[in-house]
XYZ file of C-alpha atoms in Angstrom:
449
model
C -72.581 -32.046 -159.538
C -68.857 -32.462 -160.240
C -67.392 -35.959 -159.925
C -64.016 -34.720 -158.705
C -63.360 -32.994 -155.403
C -61.358 -29.793 -155.243
C -58.209 -29.747 -153.092
C -59.731 -27.281 -150.665
C -62.776 -29.485 -150.138
C -60.541 -32.511 -149.564
C -58.551 -30.663 -146.877
C -61.762 -29.518 -145.239
C -63.067 -33.103 -145.260
C -59.879 -34.452 -143.661
C -59.831 -31.743 -140.987
C -63.486 -32.315 -140.138
C -62.966 -36.064 -140.019
C -60.026 -35.739 -137.590
C -61.997 -33.295 -135.478
C -64.964 -35.637 -135.219
C -62.734 -38.605 -134.428
C -61.103 -36.670 -131.580
C -64.438 -35.559 -130.175
C -65.718 -39.134 -130.351
C -62.671 -40.413 -128.460
C -63.090 -37.780 -125.753
C -66.769 -38.569 -125.331
C -66.052 -42.273 -125.100
C -63.346 -41.666 -122.509
C -65.771 -39.638 -120.427
C -68.507 -42.246 -120.693
C -70.526 -40.026 -123.039
C -72.937 -41.261 -125.696
C -71.385 -40.733 -129.111
C -74.830 -40.994 -130.684
C -75.817 -37.700 -129.046
C -73.303 -35.679 -131.075
C -75.093 -33.186 -133.289
C -73.066 -32.202 -136.355
C -73.470 -28.829 -138.000
C -76.378 -28.676 -140.427
C -75.095 -29.078 -144.009
C -75.711 -26.118 -146.309
C -77.451 -28.498 -148.735
C -80.350 -28.850 -146.273
C -81.374 -25.294 -147.204
C -81.340 -26.023 -150.954
C -84.625 -26.627 -152.777
C -83.723 -29.756 -154.722
C -85.631 -30.844 -157.813
C -88.005 -33.726 -157.078
C -87.883 -35.032 -160.662
C -85.602 -34.677 -163.690
C -85.585 -35.666 -167.353
C -84.353 -39.068 -166.110
C -85.969 -39.561 -162.686
C -89.771 -39.594 -162.357
C -91.606 -39.268 -159.067
C -91.561 -38.925 -156.226
C -93.575 -41.963 -155.187
C -94.766 -42.090 -151.587
C -97.675 -41.251 -149.310
C -97.470 -37.449 -149.221
C -100.316 -35.649 -151.040
C -98.013 -34.537 -153.869
C -96.545 -38.030 -154.351
C -97.656 -40.794 -156.699
C -99.104 -43.348 -154.287
C -98.806 -46.854 -155.784
C -97.298 -50.269 -155.045
C -97.757 -50.169 -151.247
C -95.271 -47.384 -150.440
C -93.770 -46.808 -147.008
C -94.246 -43.257 -145.693
C -90.773 -43.514 -144.166
C -89.306 -43.718 -147.668
C -89.414 -41.830 -150.949
C -88.973 -43.470 -154.329
C -88.114 -42.477 -157.895
C -88.306 -44.510 -161.108
C -86.512 -44.387 -164.443
C -87.691 -46.288 -167.529
C -85.344 -46.126 -170.522
C -83.466 -47.968 -173.287
C -79.694 -48.190 -173.674
C -78.359 -48.189 -177.253
C -75.737 -50.809 -178.080
C -72.273 -49.765 -176.968
C -73.537 -46.999 -174.678
C -72.634 -46.846 -170.989
C -74.899 -45.325 -168.330
C -73.635 -43.818 -165.086
C -75.401 -42.249 -162.109
C -73.314 -39.743 -160.181
C -74.579 -38.606 -156.824
C -73.891 -37.774 -153.226
C -74.701 -40.190 -150.435
C -77.820 -38.801 -148.719
C -78.177 -37.951 -145.041
C -80.545 -40.839 -144.363
C -80.870 -44.345 -142.945
C -80.608 -46.177 -146.271
C -80.518 -45.878 -150.055
C -80.554 -48.410 -152.876
C -81.015 -48.946 -156.578
C -83.199 -51.848 -157.763
C -83.786 -53.056 -161.322
C -87.045 -54.795 -162.274
C -88.352 -57.539 -164.509
C -91.420 -57.111 -166.703
C -93.630 -58.606 -163.939
C -92.516 -55.787 -161.569
C -90.442 -58.136 -159.418
C -86.885 -57.023 -158.579
C -84.052 -58.434 -160.669
C -81.059 -57.062 -158.769
C -80.129 -54.440 -156.220
C -77.175 -52.220 -155.435
C -77.315 -51.145 -151.801
C -75.645 -48.189 -150.103
C -72.955 -50.103 -148.191
C -71.904 -51.867 -151.419
C -71.034 -48.595 -153.175
C -67.380 -47.528 -153.100
C -67.169 -43.734 -152.750
C -65.106 -41.509 -155.007
C -61.498 -40.905 -153.957
C -61.458 -38.561 -150.969
C -65.128 -39.179 -150.170
C -66.833 -41.150 -147.402
C -69.611 -43.725 -147.612
C -71.692 -42.827 -144.523
C -73.669 -46.090 -144.566
C -70.790 -48.331 -143.527
C -70.882 -49.324 -139.853
C -68.908 -46.782 -137.826
C -68.670 -44.239 -140.651
C -68.906 -40.486 -140.086
C -72.418 -39.742 -141.336
C -71.868 -36.000 -141.835
C -68.578 -36.120 -143.749
C -68.857 -33.277 -146.290
C -67.218 -35.183 -149.166
C -69.714 -37.948 -150.051
C -69.566 -38.419 -153.838
C -70.038 -41.712 -155.671
C -70.735 -43.085 -159.142
C -72.530 -46.272 -160.193
C -72.976 -47.862 -163.592
C -76.244 -49.329 -164.866
C -75.561 -52.319 -167.123
C -78.511 -53.443 -169.283
C -77.662 -57.143 -169.180
C -77.786 -59.762 -166.443
C -74.807 -60.317 -164.181
C -72.339 -62.871 -165.556
C -69.824 -64.082 -163.000
C -68.676 -61.878 -160.151
C -70.361 -58.488 -159.934
C -68.298 -55.508 -161.021
C -67.894 -52.819 -158.345
C -70.573 -50.128 -158.147
C -72.683 -51.819 -160.824
C -76.438 -52.360 -161.070
C -77.431 -55.097 -163.506
C -80.801 -54.708 -165.237
C -81.281 -58.350 -166.284
C -82.412 -57.123 -169.716
C -80.448 -56.156 -172.835
C -79.337 -53.279 -175.011
C -82.266 -51.730 -176.840
C -84.793 -53.219 -174.409
C -86.874 -51.308 -171.867
C -85.175 -51.092 -168.477
C -86.875 -50.087 -165.235
C -84.941 -49.033 -162.145
C -86.030 -47.464 -158.859
C -84.017 -45.311 -156.484
C -84.996 -45.292 -152.800
C -84.191 -43.033 -149.856
C -85.387 -44.253 -146.438
C -85.687 -42.148 -143.293
C -84.053 -38.887 -144.289
C -82.423 -37.089 -141.366
C -84.192 -34.299 -139.492
C -83.997 -31.095 -141.514
C -83.234 -32.822 -144.822
C -85.707 -33.046 -147.684
C -86.856 -36.420 -149.014
C -83.739 -36.746 -151.188
C -81.763 -36.857 -147.948
C -80.586 -33.297 -148.433
C -78.448 -33.898 -151.530
C -80.783 -33.964 -154.539
C -81.230 -36.740 -157.075
C -78.311 -38.559 -158.725
C -77.193 -37.043 -162.040
C -77.275 -38.988 -165.298
C -74.107 -39.363 -167.379
C -73.956 -41.225 -170.690
C -70.792 -42.402 -172.420
C -71.299 -42.933 -176.143
C -69.479 -45.659 -178.108
C -66.896 -43.115 -179.314
C -66.128 -42.105 -175.725
C -68.068 -38.829 -175.760
C -69.532 -37.971 -172.338
C -73.017 -36.451 -172.225
C -74.932 -35.082 -169.242
C -78.296 -33.466 -168.553
C -80.774 -33.182 -171.424
C -78.238 -34.478 -173.953
C -77.809 -37.674 -171.937
C -81.574 -38.075 -171.618
C -81.973 -37.697 -175.381
C -79.805 -40.779 -175.874
C -81.863 -42.959 -173.499
C -85.359 -41.533 -174.216
C -86.551 -42.069 -170.624
C -90.271 -42.100 -169.824
C -91.528 -38.689 -168.763
C -94.402 -39.875 -166.570
C -94.627 -41.869 -163.362
C -95.447 -45.550 -163.578
C -99.064 -46.698 -163.218
C -99.975 -48.830 -160.237
C -99.802 -52.569 -161.036
C -103.403 -53.167 -159.935
C -105.543 -56.159 -160.843
C -108.216 -55.751 -163.520
C -111.457 -54.788 -161.716
C -113.284 -57.907 -162.925
C -110.497 -60.176 -161.664
C -110.487 -58.527 -158.261
C -114.280 -58.647 -158.002
C -114.269 -62.377 -158.774
C -111.823 -62.935 -155.910
C -113.237 -60.487 -153.384
C -116.989 -60.860 -153.968
C -117.343 -64.639 -153.871
C -120.829 -65.699 -152.748
C -121.325 -67.287 -149.359
C -118.237 -65.826 -147.712
C -118.547 -64.706 -144.059
C -118.548 -61.112 -142.889
C -114.969 -59.964 -142.602
C -113.739 -61.922 -145.635
C -110.974 -62.037 -146.748
C -109.797 -61.152 -143.248
C -110.065 -63.689 -140.438
C -110.157 -63.345 -136.664
C -107.628 -63.825 -135.205
C -105.648 -62.298 -138.048
C -103.021 -64.392 -139.822
C -99.635 -62.972 -140.799
C -98.424 -64.189 -144.189
C -94.860 -63.899 -145.464
C -94.870 -62.582 -149.016
C -93.620 -64.885 -151.750
C -95.126 -63.988 -155.137
C -98.325 -62.465 -156.493
C -99.941 -65.680 -157.698
C -99.376 -67.443 -154.402
C -100.475 -64.420 -152.357
C -103.786 -63.991 -154.155
C -104.484 -67.716 -154.015
C -103.835 -67.850 -150.278
C -105.710 -64.675 -149.344
C -108.831 -65.255 -151.426
C -108.953 -68.964 -152.303
C -107.403 -70.573 -149.229
C -104.582 -72.130 -151.267
C -101.798 -71.546 -148.773
C -99.637 -74.656 -149.048
C -96.679 -75.718 -151.114
C -93.235 -74.188 -151.461
C -93.762 -70.967 -153.406
C -90.865 -69.072 -154.952
C -90.018 -65.802 -153.194
C -90.262 -63.257 -156.007
C -92.360 -60.429 -154.617
C -93.817 -58.114 -157.260
C -95.297 -54.611 -156.828
C -91.821 -53.079 -157.340
C -90.632 -54.632 -154.075
C -87.196 -53.930 -152.614
C -84.760 -56.859 -152.643
C -83.349 -55.675 -149.317
C -86.741 -56.013 -147.624
C -88.888 -58.958 -146.636
C -92.555 -58.522 -145.821
C -95.381 -60.065 -143.841
C -98.985 -58.975 -144.342
C -102.251 -59.400 -142.476
C -105.787 -58.659 -143.654
C -108.038 -56.920 -141.125
C -111.731 -56.048 -141.135
C -113.984 -53.688 -139.232
C -116.507 -56.536 -139.167
C -114.502 -57.843 -136.198
C -114.165 -54.478 -134.468
C -113.411 -50.833 -135.271
C -110.090 -50.720 -133.411
C -107.147 -53.062 -133.984
C -104.392 -53.379 -131.380
C -100.927 -54.689 -132.252
C -98.531 -55.936 -129.567
C -95.055 -56.867 -130.718
C -91.339 -56.155 -130.540
C -89.124 -54.074 -132.813
C -85.645 -55.428 -133.571
C -82.651 -53.249 -132.727
C -82.012 -50.758 -135.542
C -79.567 -47.895 -136.074
C -80.803 -44.527 -134.817
C -80.233 -41.860 -137.442
C -83.111 -39.370 -137.656
C -81.805 -36.903 -135.086
C -78.660 -36.094 -137.082
C -76.570 -38.794 -135.409
C -72.851 -38.405 -136.133
C -71.845 -42.038 -136.705
C -73.489 -44.976 -138.414
C -74.168 -47.965 -136.198
C -75.426 -51.467 -136.844
C -78.353 -53.394 -135.409
C -80.336 -56.584 -135.779
C -81.850 -55.077 -138.930
C -81.315 -51.788 -140.756
C -84.952 -50.629 -140.743
C -88.398 -51.740 -139.547
C -91.851 -50.388 -140.335
C -95.556 -51.111 -140.002
C -98.026 -49.708 -142.539
C -101.740 -49.630 -143.293
C -102.759 -49.873 -146.927
C -105.659 -50.113 -149.352
C -105.357 -53.612 -150.774
C -106.839 -52.992 -154.228
C -105.442 -49.552 -155.056
C -102.135 -50.409 -153.350
C -102.102 -46.976 -151.758
C -100.187 -46.506 -148.541
C -102.331 -44.883 -145.848
C -100.172 -44.570 -142.746
C -96.828 -45.941 -141.549
C -94.572 -45.850 -138.532
C -90.915 -46.793 -138.706
C -88.762 -47.949 -135.800
C -87.663 -44.563 -134.406
C -91.253 -43.290 -134.507
C -92.741 -46.005 -132.274
C -92.854 -45.735 -128.461
C -91.280 -48.856 -126.942
C -90.117 -50.154 -123.604
C -86.475 -51.009 -122.927
C -86.848 -54.345 -124.725
C -88.403 -52.872 -127.860
C -91.944 -53.982 -127.027
C -94.688 -51.777 -128.450
C -98.414 -51.217 -128.729
C -99.772 -49.795 -131.984
C -103.435 -48.902 -132.423
C -105.083 -48.996 -135.859
C -108.421 -47.327 -136.579
C -110.140 -44.751 -138.690
C -109.309 -41.266 -137.481
C -112.894 -40.897 -136.242
C -112.481 -44.003 -134.055
C -109.066 -43.140 -132.632
C -108.939 -43.628 -128.859
C -107.782 -40.521 -127.009
C -105.014 -42.562 -125.368
C -103.637 -43.879 -128.676
C -100.825 -41.337 -128.569
C -97.075 -41.223 -128.144
C -97.614 -39.395 -124.852
C -99.518 -42.448 -123.629
C -96.867 -44.836 -124.914
C -98.738 -46.030 -128.004
C -98.251 -45.663 -131.720
C -101.188 -44.961 -134.012
C -101.886 -45.854 -137.638
C -104.813 -44.544 -139.651
C -107.117 -47.132 -141.240
C -108.289 -45.786 -144.594
C -111.930 -44.710 -144.773
C -111.862 -46.193 -148.290
C -111.048 -49.695 -147.011
C -109.566 -51.610 -149.933
C -110.150 -48.665 -152.279
C -112.649 -50.683 -154.327
C -115.853 -50.180 -152.352
C -115.212 -52.542 -149.432
C -114.852 -49.893 -146.753
C -114.374 -52.320 -143.837
C -111.249 -53.922 -145.321
C -107.681 -53.137 -144.324
C -104.182 -54.429 -145.000
C -101.180 -54.373 -142.650
C -97.628 -54.675 -143.990
C -94.565 -55.149 -141.766
C -91.078 -54.732 -143.253
C -87.677 -56.036 -142.182
C -84.615 -54.654 -143.991
C -81.097 -56.097 -144.229
C -81.021 -58.399 -141.197
C -77.751 -59.209 -139.473
C -76.561 -62.753 -140.135
C -77.089 -63.714 -136.490
C -80.624 -62.274 -136.232
C -82.575 -65.481 -136.737
C -86.015 -63.916 -136.186
C -85.936 -61.854 -139.389
C -88.769 -62.225 -141.892
C -86.084 -63.128 -144.440
C -85.594 -66.430 -142.589
C -89.128 -67.680 -143.260
C -88.952 -70.512 -145.772
C -92.394 -72.088 -146.121
C -95.950 -70.775 -145.647
C -97.074 -71.179 -142.059
C -93.653 -70.876 -140.421
C -94.015 -67.148 -139.714
C -94.772 -67.440 -135.998
C -92.048 -70.009 -135.331
C -89.391 -68.009 -137.177
C -90.264 -64.423 -136.286
C -91.257 -65.201 -132.703
C -91.903 -62.182 -130.436
C -91.223 -59.812 -133.341
C -94.442 -60.985 -135.043
C -97.199 -58.887 -133.459
C -100.386 -60.198 -131.920
C -103.502 -58.699 -133.512
C -106.672 -58.132 -131.491
C -109.896 -56.188 -131.963
C -111.594 -53.836 -129.538
C -113.668 -50.666 -129.397
C -112.721 -47.063 -128.812
C -114.408 -47.014 -125.396
C -112.829 -50.268 -124.245
C -109.343 -49.128 -125.220
C -109.798 -45.709 -123.626
C -110.727 -47.450 -120.380
C -107.111 -48.680 -120.173
C -105.855 -45.109 -119.681
C -102.229 -44.175 -120.327
C -99.277 -46.504 -119.833
């Protein structure tokens, strides 16, 4: 992909931008809904983009062909790059902004916790291009090029524009992940634009691309393994003698904000839930997200019912013409296998039936136990509970993960605003779902909404 834009493409971009602005003004004047505009489908949607390169490994996600590790969200697709930067070498990633809800780059420490992030709205586009993730931006502007630099060291002072800091050093192993959330209808999981291209600038100023650039960095050519616990360690935590049926889940379920791995394991399995833990979530977490989790168990019932409220988010899936803001950028609820860290099933905000206030009902069960009225047509969302349970032989176990992404400063109920263990309900309020257990027959007796 070329970093410069030809004159003809620039003119086309300007003309299209003016055209869309005029149509938006006319719709607004007539009381129309600007979010119902449907732009022409980009030609790139018909292209079969590579899902991995000599630099990018993946994809990670929940689709059968994906590598399923580290509690992925089925609304997102992820790619990793593990490499070393020789002294004096500069690393650039040149791409096109995807047709999607969100993208970001995160760098990671050796414990798999995020070191820094560079998020879509922070990236200045190339001259003549548009960043479609800025509030009010034209999402289908044809010129959408950008370039970012990956710096091996930690940030010192103010961040340089379009720069991801790896919090490592030259010659040391660097791990970064690239994420695309909620690709638009008709786009592939790259958001219809393919993966960012690698460019390396050598100390003498020589620019290398493609395989030559990869040869300089020697990136890993396999996906990362899941950061699972050693089996003996997990067994010692999970299989403690004298624990009640349903352990480590409790009834009613308890939502826990995620802080760090040591605290999380101690709270879930040893009851050590106090103190003021540091928020440094591992498992290749996203710095733009905050998470709450709840352990569930079929020992309390085969069907779990969640009642809660989804914050206001932008609507983008149906090829919406302009980017809007909301209380948060993205929300999701997922079921997972605790031990293997596999994602089983997820719903993100636009996929969940809600009332006018954002209130929802989501049913969680094995597919065999799914109530016939746990459908969108009946006003309910549905999540599959893995038949494998935790993935380590405890088939009744389940794990729920709820995500909040990039909350607005005035949205006080965001998960990001939790500060100490136990404050989840007070902070998140009606956006923290109630969890109850029932049976297939009892839920079916409620009929449709």
